[in-house]
mmCIF file of C-alpha atoms in Angstrom:
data_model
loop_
_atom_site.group_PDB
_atom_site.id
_atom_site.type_symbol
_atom_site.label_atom_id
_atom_site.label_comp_id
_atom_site.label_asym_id
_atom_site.label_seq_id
_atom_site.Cartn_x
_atom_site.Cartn_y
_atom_site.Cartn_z
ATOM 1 C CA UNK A 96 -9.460 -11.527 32.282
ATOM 2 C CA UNK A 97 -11.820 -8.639 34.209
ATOM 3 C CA UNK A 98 -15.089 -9.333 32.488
ATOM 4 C CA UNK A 99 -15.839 -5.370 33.052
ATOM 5 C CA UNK A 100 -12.852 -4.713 30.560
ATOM 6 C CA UNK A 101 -14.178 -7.053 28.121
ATOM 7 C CA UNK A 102 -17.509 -5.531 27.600
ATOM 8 C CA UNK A 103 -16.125 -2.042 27.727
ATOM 9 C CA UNK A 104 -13.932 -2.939 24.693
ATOM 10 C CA UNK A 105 -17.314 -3.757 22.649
ATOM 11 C CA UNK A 106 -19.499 -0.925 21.719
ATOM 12 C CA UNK A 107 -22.175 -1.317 19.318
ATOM 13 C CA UNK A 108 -21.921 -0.025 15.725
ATOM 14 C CA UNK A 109 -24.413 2.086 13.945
ATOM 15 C CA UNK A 110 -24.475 1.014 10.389
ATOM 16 C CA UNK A 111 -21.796 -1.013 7.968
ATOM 17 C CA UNK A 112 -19.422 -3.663 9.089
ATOM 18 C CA UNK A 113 -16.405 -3.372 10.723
ATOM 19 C CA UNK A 114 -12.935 -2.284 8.962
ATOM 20 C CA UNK A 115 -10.972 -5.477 8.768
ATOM 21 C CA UNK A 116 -13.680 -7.881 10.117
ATOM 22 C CA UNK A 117 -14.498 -11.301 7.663
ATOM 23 C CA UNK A 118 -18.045 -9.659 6.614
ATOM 24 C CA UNK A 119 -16.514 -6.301 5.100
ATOM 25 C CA UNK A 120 -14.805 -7.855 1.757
ATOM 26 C CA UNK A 121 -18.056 -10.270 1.719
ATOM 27 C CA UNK A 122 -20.275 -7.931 1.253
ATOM 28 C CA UNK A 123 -18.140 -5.213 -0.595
ATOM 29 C CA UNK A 124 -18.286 -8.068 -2.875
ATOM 30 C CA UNK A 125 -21.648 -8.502 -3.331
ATOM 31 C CA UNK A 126 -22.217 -4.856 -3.781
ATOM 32 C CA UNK A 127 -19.719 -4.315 -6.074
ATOM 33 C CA UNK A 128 -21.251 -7.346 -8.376
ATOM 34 C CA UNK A 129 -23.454 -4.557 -9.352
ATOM 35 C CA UNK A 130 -20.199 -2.363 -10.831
ATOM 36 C CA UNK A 131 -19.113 -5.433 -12.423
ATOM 37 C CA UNK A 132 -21.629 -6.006 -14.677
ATOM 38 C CA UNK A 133 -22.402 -2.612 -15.454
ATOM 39 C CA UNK A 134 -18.931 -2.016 -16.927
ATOM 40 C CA UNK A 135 -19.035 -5.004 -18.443
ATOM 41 C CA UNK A 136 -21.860 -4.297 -20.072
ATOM 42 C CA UNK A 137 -20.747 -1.269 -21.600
ATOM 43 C CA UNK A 138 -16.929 -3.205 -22.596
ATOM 44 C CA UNK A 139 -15.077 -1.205 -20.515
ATOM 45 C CA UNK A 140 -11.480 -2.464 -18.858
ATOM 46 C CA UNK A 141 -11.344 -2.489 -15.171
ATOM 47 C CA UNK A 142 -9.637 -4.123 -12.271
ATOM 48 C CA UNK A 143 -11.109 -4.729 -8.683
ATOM 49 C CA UNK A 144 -9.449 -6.073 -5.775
ATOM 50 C CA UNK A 145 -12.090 -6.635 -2.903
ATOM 51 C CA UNK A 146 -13.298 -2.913 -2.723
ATOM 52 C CA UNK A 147 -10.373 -1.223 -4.773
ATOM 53 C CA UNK A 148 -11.289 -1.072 -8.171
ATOM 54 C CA UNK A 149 -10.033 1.039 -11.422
ATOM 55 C CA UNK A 150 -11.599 1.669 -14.777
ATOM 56 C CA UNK A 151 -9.680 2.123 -17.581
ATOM 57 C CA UNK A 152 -10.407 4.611 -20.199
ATOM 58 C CA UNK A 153 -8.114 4.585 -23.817
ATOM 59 C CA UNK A 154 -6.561 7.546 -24.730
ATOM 60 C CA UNK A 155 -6.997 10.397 -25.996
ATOM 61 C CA UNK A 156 -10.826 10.439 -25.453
ATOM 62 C CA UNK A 157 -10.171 8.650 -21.911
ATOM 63 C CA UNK A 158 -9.989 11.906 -20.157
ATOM 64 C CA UNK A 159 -13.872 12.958 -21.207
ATOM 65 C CA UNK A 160 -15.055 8.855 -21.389
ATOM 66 C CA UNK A 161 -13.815 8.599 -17.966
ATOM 67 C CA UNK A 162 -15.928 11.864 -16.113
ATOM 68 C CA UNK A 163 -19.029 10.364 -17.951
ATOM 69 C CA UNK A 164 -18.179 6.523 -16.795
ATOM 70 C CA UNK A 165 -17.214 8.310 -13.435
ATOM 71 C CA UNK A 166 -20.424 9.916 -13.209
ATOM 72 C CA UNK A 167 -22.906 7.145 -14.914
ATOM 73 C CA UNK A 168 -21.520 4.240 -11.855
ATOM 74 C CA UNK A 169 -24.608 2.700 -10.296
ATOM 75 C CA UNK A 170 -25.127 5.148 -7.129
ATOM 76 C CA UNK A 171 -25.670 1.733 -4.914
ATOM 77 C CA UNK A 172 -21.911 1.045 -6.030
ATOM 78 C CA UNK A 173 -20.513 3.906 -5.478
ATOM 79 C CA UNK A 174 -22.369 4.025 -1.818
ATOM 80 C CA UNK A 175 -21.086 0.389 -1.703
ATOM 81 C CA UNK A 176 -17.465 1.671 -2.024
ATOM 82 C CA UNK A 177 -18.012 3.882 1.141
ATOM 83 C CA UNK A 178 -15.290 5.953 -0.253
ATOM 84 C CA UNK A 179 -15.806 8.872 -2.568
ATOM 85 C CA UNK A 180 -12.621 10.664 -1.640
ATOM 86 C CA UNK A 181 -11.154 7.725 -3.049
ATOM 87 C CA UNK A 182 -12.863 8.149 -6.619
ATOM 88 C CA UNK A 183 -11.658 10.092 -9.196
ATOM 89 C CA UNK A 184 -10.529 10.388 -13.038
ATOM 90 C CA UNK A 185 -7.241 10.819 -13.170
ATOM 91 C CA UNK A 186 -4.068 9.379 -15.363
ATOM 92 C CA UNK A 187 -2.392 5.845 -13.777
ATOM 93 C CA UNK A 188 0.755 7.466 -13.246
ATOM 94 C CA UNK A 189 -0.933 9.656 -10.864
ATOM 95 C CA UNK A 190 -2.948 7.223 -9.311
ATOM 96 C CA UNK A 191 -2.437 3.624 -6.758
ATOM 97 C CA UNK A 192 -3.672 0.895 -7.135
ATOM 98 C CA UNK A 193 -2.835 -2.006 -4.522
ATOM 99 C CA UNK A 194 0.504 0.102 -3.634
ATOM 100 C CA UNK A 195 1.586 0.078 -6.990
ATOM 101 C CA UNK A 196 1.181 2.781 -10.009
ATOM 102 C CA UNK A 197 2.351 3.250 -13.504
ATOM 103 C CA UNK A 198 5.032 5.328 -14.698
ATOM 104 C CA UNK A 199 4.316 7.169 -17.190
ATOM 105 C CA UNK A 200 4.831 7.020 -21.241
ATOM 106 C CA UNK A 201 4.656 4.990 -24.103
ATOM 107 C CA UNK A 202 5.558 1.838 -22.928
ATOM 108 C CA UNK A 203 3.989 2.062 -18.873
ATOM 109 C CA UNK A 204 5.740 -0.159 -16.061
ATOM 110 C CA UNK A 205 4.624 -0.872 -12.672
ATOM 111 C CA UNK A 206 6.313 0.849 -10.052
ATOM 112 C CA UNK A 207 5.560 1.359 -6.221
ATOM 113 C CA UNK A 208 3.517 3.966 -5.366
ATOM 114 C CA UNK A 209 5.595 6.637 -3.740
ATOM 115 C CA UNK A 210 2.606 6.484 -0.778
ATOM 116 C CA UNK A 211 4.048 2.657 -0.154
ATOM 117 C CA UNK A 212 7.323 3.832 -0.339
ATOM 118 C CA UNK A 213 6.643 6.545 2.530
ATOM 119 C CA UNK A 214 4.660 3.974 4.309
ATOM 120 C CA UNK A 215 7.704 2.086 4.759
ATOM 121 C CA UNK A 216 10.233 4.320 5.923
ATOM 122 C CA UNK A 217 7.298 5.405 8.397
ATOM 123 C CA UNK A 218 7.353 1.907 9.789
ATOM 124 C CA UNK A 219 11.303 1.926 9.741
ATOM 125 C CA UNK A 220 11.670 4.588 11.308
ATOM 126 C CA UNK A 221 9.186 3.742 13.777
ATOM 127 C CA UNK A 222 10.370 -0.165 14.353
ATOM 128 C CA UNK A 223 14.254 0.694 14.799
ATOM 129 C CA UNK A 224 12.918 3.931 16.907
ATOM 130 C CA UNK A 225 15.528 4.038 20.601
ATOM 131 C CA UNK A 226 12.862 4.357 22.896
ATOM 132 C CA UNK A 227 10.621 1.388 22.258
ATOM 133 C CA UNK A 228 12.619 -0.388 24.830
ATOM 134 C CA UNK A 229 13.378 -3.684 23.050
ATOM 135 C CA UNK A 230 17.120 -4.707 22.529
ATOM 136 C CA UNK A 231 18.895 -4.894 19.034
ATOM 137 C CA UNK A 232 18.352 -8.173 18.526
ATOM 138 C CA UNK A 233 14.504 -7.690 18.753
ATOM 139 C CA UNK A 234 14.561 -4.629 16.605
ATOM 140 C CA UNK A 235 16.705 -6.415 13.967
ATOM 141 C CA UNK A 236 14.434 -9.706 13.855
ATOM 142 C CA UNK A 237 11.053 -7.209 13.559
ATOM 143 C CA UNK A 238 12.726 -5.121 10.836
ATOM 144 C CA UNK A 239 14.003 -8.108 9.237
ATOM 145 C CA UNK A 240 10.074 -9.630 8.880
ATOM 146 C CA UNK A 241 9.042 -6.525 7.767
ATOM 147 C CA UNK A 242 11.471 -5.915 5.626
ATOM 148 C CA UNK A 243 11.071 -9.664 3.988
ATOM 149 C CA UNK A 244 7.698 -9.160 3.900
ATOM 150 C CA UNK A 245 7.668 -6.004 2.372
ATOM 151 C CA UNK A 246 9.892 -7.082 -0.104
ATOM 152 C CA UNK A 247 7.937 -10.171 -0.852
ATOM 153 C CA UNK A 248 4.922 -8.166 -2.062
ATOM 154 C CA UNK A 249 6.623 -5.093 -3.999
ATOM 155 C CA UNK A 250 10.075 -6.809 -5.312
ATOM 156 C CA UNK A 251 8.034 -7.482 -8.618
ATOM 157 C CA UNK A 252 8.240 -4.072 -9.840
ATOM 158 C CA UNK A 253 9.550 -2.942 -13.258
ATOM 159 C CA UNK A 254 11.088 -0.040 -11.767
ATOM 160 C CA UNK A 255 14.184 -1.579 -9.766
ATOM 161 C CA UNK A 256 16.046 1.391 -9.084
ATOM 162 C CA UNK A 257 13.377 2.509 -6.773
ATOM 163 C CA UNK A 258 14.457 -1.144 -4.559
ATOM 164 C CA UNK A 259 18.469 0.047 -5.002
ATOM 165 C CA UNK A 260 17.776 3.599 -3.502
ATOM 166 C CA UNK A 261 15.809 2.415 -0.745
ATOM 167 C CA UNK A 262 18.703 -0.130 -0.123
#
């Protein structure tokens, strides 16, 4: 391989660690520690998944608890999280959590998040796509990994209509 290629593939990085490298989810966790036992502290619920995480309010005070929980996280989390577009106080239904959210009402089930959903016929429509130049077989045997794959992760939904229209 030209070693002038190589190096011009490498550039150096400013600050943080790199999207998808081993260190990022290391040391998201160890920032995060901090969020972890400050919500704890106070009793709250919460879930956190590497870097995502969501706090759980109760209803009907969850609205107001939640902008002061929002608003009282340690500022080193929050700056740990890297992503304050992400944050906000808002009702499960409305927001994802791993590519899942909640439908709404008394008795909540987990559905896919309609983001995952248009996520996937993005990467349909872009693997069976007629100018990518790979025969039918190789289209169908990429779809089909995708597809199991895909499946794999998201078939334990409560909301199985959602599977049947996408069928």
């Amino acid at each position: 391989m030209d070693k002038n290629r190589i190096t011009r593939l490498i550039s150096p990085t400013e600050e943080g660690a790199p999207q998808g490298g081993p260190l990022s989810p290391l040391l998201s966790n160890l920032m995060l520690d901090v969020l972890d036992k400050e919500l704890e502290k106070r009793g709250h619920r919460f879930v956190r998944y590497a870097d995502d995480c969501k706090h759980l309010c109760a209803q009907p005070t969850g609205r107001r608890a939640g902008d002061g929980e929002h608003r009282a996280v340690p500022r080193q989390a929050s700056q740990a999280q890297g992503q304050q577009a992400k944050s906000a106080v808002a009702k499960p239904s409305v927001r994802k959590f791993l590519g899942f959210s909640f439908t709404a009402g008394n008795k909540p089930r987990r559905r896919i998040a309609p983001q995952a959903i248009d996520l996937l016929k993005a990467r349909v429509r872009e693997l069976t796509r007629r100018t990518r130049g790979k025969s039918l077989s190789q289209v169908a045997k990429e779809l089909s990994c995708y597809l199991i794959g895909w499946r794999g992760y998201f078939g334990f939904c409560e909301t199985p209509s959602v599977l049947l229209k996408l069928d």
